[in-house]
Tab-separated table of C-alpha atoms in Angstrom:
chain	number	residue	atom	x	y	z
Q	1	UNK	CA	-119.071	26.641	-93.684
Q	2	UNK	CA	-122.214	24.681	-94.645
Q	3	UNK	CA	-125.088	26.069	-93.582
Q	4	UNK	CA	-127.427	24.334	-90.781
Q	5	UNK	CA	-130.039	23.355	-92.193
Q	6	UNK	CA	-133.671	23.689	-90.152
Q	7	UNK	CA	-133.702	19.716	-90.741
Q	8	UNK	CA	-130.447	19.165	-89.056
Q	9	UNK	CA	-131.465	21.186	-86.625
Q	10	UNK	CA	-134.866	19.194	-85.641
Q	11	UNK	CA	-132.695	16.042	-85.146
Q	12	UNK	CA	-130.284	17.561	-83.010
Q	13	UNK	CA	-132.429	19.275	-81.184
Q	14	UNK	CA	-134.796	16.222	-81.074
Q	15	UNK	CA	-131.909	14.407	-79.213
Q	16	UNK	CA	-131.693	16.731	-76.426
Q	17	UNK	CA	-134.332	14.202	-75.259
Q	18	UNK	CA	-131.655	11.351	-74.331
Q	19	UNK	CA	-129.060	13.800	-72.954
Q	20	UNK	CA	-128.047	14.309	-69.669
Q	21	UNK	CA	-126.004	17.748	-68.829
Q	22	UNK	CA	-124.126	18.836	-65.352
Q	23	UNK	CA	-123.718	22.420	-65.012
Q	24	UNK	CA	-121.323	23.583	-62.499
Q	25	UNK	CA	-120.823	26.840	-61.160
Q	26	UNK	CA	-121.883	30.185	-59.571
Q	27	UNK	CA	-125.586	29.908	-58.638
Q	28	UNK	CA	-127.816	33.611	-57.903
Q	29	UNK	CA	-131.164	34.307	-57.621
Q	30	UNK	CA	-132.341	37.197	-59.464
Q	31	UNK	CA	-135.235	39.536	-58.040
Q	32	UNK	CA	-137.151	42.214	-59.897
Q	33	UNK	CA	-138.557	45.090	-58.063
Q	34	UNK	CA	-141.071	46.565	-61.118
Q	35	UNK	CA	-142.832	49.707	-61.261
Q	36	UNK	CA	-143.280	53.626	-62.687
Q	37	UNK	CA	-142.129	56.944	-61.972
Q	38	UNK	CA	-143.849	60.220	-62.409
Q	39	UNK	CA	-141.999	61.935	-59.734
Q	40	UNK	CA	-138.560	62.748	-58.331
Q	41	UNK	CA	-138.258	62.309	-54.288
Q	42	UNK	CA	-138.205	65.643	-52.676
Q	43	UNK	CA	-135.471	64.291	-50.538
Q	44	UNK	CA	-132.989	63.712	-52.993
Q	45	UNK	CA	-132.226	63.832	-56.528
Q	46	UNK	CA	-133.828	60.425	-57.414
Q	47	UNK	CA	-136.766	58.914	-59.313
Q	48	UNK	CA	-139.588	57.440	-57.065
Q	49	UNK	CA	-140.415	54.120	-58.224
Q	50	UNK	CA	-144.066	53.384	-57.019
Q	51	UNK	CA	-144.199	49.555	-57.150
Q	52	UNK	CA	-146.584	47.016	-58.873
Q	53	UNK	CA	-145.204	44.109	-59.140
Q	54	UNK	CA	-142.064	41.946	-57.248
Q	55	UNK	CA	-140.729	38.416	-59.555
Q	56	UNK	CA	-137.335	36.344	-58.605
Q	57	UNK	CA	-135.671	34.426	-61.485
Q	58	UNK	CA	-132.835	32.181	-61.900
Q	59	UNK	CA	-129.423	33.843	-62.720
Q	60	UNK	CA	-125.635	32.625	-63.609
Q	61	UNK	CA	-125.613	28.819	-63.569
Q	62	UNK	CA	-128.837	28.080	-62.551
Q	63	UNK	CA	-130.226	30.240	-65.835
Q	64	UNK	CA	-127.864	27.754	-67.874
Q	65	UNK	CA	-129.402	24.782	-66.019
Q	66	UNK	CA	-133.021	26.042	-66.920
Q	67	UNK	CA	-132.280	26.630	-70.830
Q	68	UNK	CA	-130.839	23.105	-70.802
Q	69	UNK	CA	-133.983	21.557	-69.526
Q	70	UNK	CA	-136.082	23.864	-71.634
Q	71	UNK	CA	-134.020	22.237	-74.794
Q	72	UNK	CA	-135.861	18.842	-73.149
Q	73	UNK	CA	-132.978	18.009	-72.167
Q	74	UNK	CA	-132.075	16.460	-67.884
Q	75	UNK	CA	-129.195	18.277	-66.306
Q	76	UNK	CA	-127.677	17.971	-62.425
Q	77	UNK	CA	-126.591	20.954	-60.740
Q	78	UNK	CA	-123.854	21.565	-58.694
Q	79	UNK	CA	-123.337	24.892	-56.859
Q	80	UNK	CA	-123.772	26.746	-53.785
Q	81	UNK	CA	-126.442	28.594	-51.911
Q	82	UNK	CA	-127.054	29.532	-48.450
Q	83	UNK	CA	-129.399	28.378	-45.416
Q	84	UNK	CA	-131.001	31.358	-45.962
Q	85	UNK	CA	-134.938	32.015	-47.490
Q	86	UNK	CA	-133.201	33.361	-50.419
Q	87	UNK	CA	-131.185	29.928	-50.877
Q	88	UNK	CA	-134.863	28.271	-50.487
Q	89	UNK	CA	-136.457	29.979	-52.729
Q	90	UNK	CA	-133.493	30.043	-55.542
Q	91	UNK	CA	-133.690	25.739	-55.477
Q	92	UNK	CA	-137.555	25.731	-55.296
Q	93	UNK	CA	-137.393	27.860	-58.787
Q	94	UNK	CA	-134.904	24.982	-59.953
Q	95	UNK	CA	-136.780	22.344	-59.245
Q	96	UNK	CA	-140.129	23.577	-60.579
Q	97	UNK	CA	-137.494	23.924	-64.131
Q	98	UNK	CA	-137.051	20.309	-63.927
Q	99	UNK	CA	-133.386	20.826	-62.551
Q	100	UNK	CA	-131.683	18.118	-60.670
Q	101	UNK	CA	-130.489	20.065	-57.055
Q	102	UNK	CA	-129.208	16.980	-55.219
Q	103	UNK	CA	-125.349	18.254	-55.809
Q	104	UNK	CA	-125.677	21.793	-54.784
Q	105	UNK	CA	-124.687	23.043	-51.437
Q	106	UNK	CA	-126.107	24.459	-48.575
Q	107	UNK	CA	-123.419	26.449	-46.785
Q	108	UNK	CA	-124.720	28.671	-43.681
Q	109	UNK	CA	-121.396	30.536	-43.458
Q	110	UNK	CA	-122.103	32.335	-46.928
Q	111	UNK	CA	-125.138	34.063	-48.246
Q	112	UNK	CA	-126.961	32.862	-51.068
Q	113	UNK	CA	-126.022	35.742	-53.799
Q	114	UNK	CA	-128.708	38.005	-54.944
Q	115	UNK	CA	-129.339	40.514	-57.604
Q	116	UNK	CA	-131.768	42.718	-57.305
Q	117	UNK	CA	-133.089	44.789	-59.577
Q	118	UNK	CA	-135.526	47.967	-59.510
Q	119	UNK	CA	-136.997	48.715	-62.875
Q	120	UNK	CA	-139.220	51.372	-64.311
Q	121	UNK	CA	-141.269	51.188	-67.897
Q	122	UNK	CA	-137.888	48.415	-68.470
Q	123	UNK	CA	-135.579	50.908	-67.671
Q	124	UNK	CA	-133.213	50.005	-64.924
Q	125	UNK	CA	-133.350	52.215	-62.315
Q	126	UNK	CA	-130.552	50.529	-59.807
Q	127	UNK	CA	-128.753	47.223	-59.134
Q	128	UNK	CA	-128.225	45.608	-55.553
Q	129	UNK	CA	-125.934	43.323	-55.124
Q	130	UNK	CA	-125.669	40.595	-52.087
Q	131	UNK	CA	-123.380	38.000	-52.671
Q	132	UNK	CA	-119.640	37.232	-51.539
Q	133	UNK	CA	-116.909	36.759	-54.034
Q	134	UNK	CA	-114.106	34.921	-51.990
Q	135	UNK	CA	-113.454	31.675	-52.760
Q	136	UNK	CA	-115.229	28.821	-50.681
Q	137	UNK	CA	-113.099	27.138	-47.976
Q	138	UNK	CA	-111.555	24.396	-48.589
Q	139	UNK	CA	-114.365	22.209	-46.698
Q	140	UNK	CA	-116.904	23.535	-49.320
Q	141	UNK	CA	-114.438	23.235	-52.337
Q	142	UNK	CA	-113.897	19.300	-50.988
Q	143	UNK	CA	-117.654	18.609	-50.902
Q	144	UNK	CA	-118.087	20.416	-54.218
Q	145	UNK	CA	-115.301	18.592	-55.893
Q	146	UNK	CA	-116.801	15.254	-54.566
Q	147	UNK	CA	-120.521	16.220	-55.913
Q	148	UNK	CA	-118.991	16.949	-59.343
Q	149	UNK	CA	-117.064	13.479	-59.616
Q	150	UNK	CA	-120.479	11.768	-58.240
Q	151	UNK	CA	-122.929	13.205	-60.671
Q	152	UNK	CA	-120.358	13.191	-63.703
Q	153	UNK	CA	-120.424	9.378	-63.993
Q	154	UNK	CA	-124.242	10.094	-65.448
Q	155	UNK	CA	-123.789	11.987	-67.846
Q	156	UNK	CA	-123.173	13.514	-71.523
Q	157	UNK	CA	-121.361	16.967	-71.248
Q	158	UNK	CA	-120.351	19.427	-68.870
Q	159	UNK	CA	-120.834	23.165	-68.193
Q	160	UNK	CA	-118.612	25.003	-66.210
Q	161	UNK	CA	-120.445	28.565	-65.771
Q	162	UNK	CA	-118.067	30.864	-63.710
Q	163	UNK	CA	-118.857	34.381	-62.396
Q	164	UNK	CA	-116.150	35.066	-59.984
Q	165	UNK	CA	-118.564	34.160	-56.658
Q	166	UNK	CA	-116.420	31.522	-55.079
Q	167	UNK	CA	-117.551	27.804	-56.257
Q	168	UNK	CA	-115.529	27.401	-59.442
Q	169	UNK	CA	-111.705	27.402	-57.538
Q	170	UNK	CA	-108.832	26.128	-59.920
Q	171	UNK	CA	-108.812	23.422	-57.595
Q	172	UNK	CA	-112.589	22.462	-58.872
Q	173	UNK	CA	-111.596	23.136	-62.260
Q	174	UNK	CA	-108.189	21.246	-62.919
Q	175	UNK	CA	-110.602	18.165	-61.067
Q	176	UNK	CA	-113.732	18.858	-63.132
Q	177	UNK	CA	-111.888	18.740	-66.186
Q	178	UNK	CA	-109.906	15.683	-65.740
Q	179	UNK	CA	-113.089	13.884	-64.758
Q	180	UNK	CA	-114.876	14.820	-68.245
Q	181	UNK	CA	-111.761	13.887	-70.089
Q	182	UNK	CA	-111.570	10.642	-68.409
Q	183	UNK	CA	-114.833	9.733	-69.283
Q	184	UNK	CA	-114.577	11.137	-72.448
Q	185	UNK	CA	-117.631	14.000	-72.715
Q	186	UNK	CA	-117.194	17.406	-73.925
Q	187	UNK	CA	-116.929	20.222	-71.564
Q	188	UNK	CA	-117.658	23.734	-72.514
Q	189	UNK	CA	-116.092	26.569	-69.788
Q	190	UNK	CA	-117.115	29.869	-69.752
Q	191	UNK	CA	-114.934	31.575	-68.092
Q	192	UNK	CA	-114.429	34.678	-65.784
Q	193	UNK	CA	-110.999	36.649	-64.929
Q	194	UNK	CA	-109.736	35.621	-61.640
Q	195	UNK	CA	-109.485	31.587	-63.075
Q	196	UNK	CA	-109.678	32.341	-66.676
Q	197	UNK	CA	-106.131	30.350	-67.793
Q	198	UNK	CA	-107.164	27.402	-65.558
Q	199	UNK	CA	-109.295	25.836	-68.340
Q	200	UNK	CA	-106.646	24.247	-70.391
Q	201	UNK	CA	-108.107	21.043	-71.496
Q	202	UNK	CA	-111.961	22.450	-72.455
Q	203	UNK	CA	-113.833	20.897	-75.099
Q	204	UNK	CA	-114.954	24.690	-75.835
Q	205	UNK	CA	-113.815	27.730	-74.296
Q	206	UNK	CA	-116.192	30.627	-74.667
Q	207	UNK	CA	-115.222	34.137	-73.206
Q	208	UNK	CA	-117.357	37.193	-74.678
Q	209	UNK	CA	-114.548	39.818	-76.264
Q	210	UNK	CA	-113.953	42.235	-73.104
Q	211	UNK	CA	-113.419	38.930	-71.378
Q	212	UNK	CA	-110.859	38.065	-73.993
Q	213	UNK	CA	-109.528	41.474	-74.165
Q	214	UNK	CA	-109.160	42.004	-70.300
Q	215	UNK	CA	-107.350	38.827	-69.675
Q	216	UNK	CA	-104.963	38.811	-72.687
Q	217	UNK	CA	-104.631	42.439	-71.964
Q	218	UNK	CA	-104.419	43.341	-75.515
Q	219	UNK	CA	-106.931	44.198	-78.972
Q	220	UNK	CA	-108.618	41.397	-80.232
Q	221	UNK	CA	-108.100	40.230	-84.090
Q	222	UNK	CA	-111.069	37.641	-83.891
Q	223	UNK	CA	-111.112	38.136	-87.643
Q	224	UNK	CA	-107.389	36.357	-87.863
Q	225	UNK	CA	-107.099	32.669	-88.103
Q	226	UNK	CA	-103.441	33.009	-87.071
Q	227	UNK	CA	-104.600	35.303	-84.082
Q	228	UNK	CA	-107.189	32.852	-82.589
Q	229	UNK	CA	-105.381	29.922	-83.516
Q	230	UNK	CA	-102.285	31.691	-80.933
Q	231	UNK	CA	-105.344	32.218	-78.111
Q	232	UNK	CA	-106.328	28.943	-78.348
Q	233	UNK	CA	-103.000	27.397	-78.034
Q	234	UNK	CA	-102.025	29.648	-75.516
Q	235	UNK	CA	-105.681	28.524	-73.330
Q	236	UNK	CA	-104.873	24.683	-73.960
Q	237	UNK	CA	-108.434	24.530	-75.194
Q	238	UNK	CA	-109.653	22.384	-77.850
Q	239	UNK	CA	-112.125	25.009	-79.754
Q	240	UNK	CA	-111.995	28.746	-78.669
Q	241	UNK	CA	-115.296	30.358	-79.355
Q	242	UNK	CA	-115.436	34.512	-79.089
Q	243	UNK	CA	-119.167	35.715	-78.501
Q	244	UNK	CA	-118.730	39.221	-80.430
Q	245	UNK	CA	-122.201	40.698	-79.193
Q	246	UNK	CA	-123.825	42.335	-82.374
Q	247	UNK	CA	-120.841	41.518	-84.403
Q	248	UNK	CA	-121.655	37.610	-83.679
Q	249	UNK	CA	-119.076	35.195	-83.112
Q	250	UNK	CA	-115.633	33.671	-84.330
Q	251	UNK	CA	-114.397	30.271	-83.523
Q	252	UNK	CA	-111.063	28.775	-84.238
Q	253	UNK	CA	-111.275	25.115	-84.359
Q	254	UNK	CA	-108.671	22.276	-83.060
Q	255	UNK	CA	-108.158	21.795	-86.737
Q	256	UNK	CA	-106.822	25.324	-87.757
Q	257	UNK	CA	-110.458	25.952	-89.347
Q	258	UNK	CA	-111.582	29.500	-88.048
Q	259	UNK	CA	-114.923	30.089	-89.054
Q	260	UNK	CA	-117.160	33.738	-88.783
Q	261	UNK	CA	-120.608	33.419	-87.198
Q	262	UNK	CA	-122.249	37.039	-88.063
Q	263	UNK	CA	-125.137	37.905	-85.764
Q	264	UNK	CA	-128.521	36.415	-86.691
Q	265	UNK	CA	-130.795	39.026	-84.650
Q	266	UNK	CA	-132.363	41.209	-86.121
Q	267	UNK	CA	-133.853	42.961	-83.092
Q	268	UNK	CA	-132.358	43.688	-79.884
Q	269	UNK	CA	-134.658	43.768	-76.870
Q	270	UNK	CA	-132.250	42.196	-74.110
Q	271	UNK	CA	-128.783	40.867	-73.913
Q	272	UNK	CA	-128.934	39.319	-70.394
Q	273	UNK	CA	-129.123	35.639	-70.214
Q	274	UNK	CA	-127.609	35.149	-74.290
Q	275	UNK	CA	-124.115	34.270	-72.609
Q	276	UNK	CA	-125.940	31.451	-70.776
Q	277	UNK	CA	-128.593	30.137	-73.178
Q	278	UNK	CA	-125.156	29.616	-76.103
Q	279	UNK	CA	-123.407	27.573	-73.199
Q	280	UNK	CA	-126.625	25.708	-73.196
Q	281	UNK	CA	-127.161	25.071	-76.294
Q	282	UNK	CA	-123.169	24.060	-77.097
Q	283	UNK	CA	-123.343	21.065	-74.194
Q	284	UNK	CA	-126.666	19.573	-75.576
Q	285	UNK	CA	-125.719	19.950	-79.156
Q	286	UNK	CA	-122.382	18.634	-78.822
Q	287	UNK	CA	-123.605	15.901	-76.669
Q	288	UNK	CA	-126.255	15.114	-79.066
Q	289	UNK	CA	-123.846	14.354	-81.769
Q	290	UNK	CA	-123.468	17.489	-83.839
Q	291	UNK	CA	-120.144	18.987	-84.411
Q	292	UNK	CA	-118.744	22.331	-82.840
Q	293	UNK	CA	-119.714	24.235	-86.635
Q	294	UNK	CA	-123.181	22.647	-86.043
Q	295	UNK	CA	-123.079	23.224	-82.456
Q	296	UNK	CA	-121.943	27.040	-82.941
Q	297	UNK	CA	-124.559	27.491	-85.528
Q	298	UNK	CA	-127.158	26.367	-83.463
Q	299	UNK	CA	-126.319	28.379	-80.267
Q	300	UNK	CA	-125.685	31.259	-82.775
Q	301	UNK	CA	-129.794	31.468	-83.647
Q	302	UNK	CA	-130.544	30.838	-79.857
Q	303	UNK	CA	-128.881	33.373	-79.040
Q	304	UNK	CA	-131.016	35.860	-81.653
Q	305	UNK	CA	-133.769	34.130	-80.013
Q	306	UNK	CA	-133.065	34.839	-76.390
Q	307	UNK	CA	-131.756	38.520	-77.368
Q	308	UNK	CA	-135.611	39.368	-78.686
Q	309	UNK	CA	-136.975	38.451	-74.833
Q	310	UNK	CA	-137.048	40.791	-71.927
Q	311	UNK	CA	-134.758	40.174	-68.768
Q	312	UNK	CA	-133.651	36.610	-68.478
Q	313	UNK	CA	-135.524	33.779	-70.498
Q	314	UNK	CA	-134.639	30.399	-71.544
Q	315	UNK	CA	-135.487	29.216	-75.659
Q	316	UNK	CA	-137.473	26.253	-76.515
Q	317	UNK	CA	-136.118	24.184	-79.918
Q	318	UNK	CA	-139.445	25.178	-81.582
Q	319	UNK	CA	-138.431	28.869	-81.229
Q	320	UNK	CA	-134.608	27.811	-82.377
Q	321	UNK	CA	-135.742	25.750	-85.216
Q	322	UNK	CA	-138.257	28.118	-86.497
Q	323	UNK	CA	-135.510	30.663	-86.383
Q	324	UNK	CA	-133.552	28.396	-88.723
Q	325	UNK	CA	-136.156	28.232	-90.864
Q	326	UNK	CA	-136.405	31.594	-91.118
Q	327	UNK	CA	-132.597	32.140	-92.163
């Protein structure tokens, strides 16, 4: 595999600017609760996180959304959130990102899903979770459908970002992906259990490897050409890309050519948020004219990027293309 170079990276990168990217799928709100401990509660067992601080980010597709604008590239959003002040305050966060809203939404029978998080010295303390996972009724998944067909006629490439809440239904799917093969634009899935063999037809399909390994319900070979070439036949996709976590990635191209990405990052602050910045940086890259090695590559040093960052954090292309620089 040729190497990118940090050249070939500037121009694809410097392309972003005439791209236009929908991202569909599963829309939360993340909210930090941040503080210290220096005692346990004399009530129970449990640390006593005094609190200094309180912050709300962007989380699932809406975190994808923000790293594609923060590539300078315009994306459209289609999701759901609720009538609720969470729902408010997840789509003012959007906006203020530069993210196009006018296709997600507002459903009062669900609650906008939240994750919040209580953290001491960056040591999570607990999770709380407030969402529902059911699929949407079929009223939503209509009006969803519709919103995707709408804002698809503008533009370059398509992420599907599923995490199991509801809004991706393998009714919106089957539609979503007929639509970008219609109009010809790549469409890069990245998938979640309940749905995850409804994305035959993907331009890339990215699970991580206990995604893989859960659904195929067997021990990876991501190493094996003949291996990955059988997984990608058996997904319909046209490239299957495995994110490996520190062991980096392995994609099997339509051609038969599997290629090894090893990890670029060579330090580890955070994980959360790489999954989304690589589907990112795949949709603008591919529909900014590089190829899926190029596009790999490229969403292979984002990733490093993004991994050095605490909590959840988008990548600029002067961070990426320094980082190609840099080898």
């Amino acid at each position: 595999m040729t190497p990118l170079t940090a050249g070939r990276a500037r121009e694809i990168l410097g392309a972003a600017a005439k791209v236009r990217v929908l991202v569909v799928g599963d829309l939360m709100l993340d909210r930090y609760i941040v503080g210290a401990v220096d005692r346990i509660s004399p009530e129970a067992p449990v640390p006593v996180v005094r609190v200094v601080e309180e912050r709300v980010g962007l989380g699932g597709a809406g975190n994808v959304a923000a790293n594609v604008t923060a590539l300078g590239a315009r994306c459209d959003l289609v999701g759901h959130v609720g009538t609720d002040p969470e729902g408010d305050t997840l789509l003012a966060a959007l906006r203020e990102q530069g993210v196009g809203v006018a296709g997600v939404l507002r459903d009062a029978s669900r609650p906008t899903s939240v994750k919040t998080r209580v953290l001491a010295k960056h040591q999570q303390v607990v999770r709380f979770d407030r969402e529902v996972e059911s699929d949407v009724e079929a009223g939503a998944e209509a009006a969803i459908a519709k919103r995707v067909s709408d804002a698809l006629e503008e533009c370059d490439a398509i992420v599907l970002q599923d995490y199991n809440k509801g809004v991706l239904t393998a009714a919106v799917i089957g539609d979503t992906l007929a639509h970008a093969h219609r109009r010809g634009i790549p469409a890069v899935a990245d998938p979640k259990r309940r749905n995850f063999f409804a994305y035959g037809g993907a331009t890339v399909f990215k699970p991580n490897a206990r995604e893989l390994a859960d659904a195929l319900g067997e021990v990876l070979h991501p190493g094996e050409r003949d291996w990955m070439e059988a997984v990608r036949r058996r997904i319909g996709c046209e490239h299957l890309l495995v994110t490996l976590g520190d062991q980096g990635m392995a994609l099997q191209r339509a051609s038969g050519e599997h290629v090894r990405l090893p990890t670029l990052a060579h330090s580890v602050y955070d994980v959360s948020g790489a999954g989304d910045t690589v589907s990112a940086v795949l949709a603008v890259s591919l529909a900014a004219g590089a190829d899926i090695r190029e596009a790999a590559a490229l969403a292979n040093h984002a990733a490093a990027v993004e991994v050095t960052k605490a909590g959840v954090q988008t990548v600029s292309p002067r961070e990426i293309e320094a980082h190609v620089r840099a080898g």
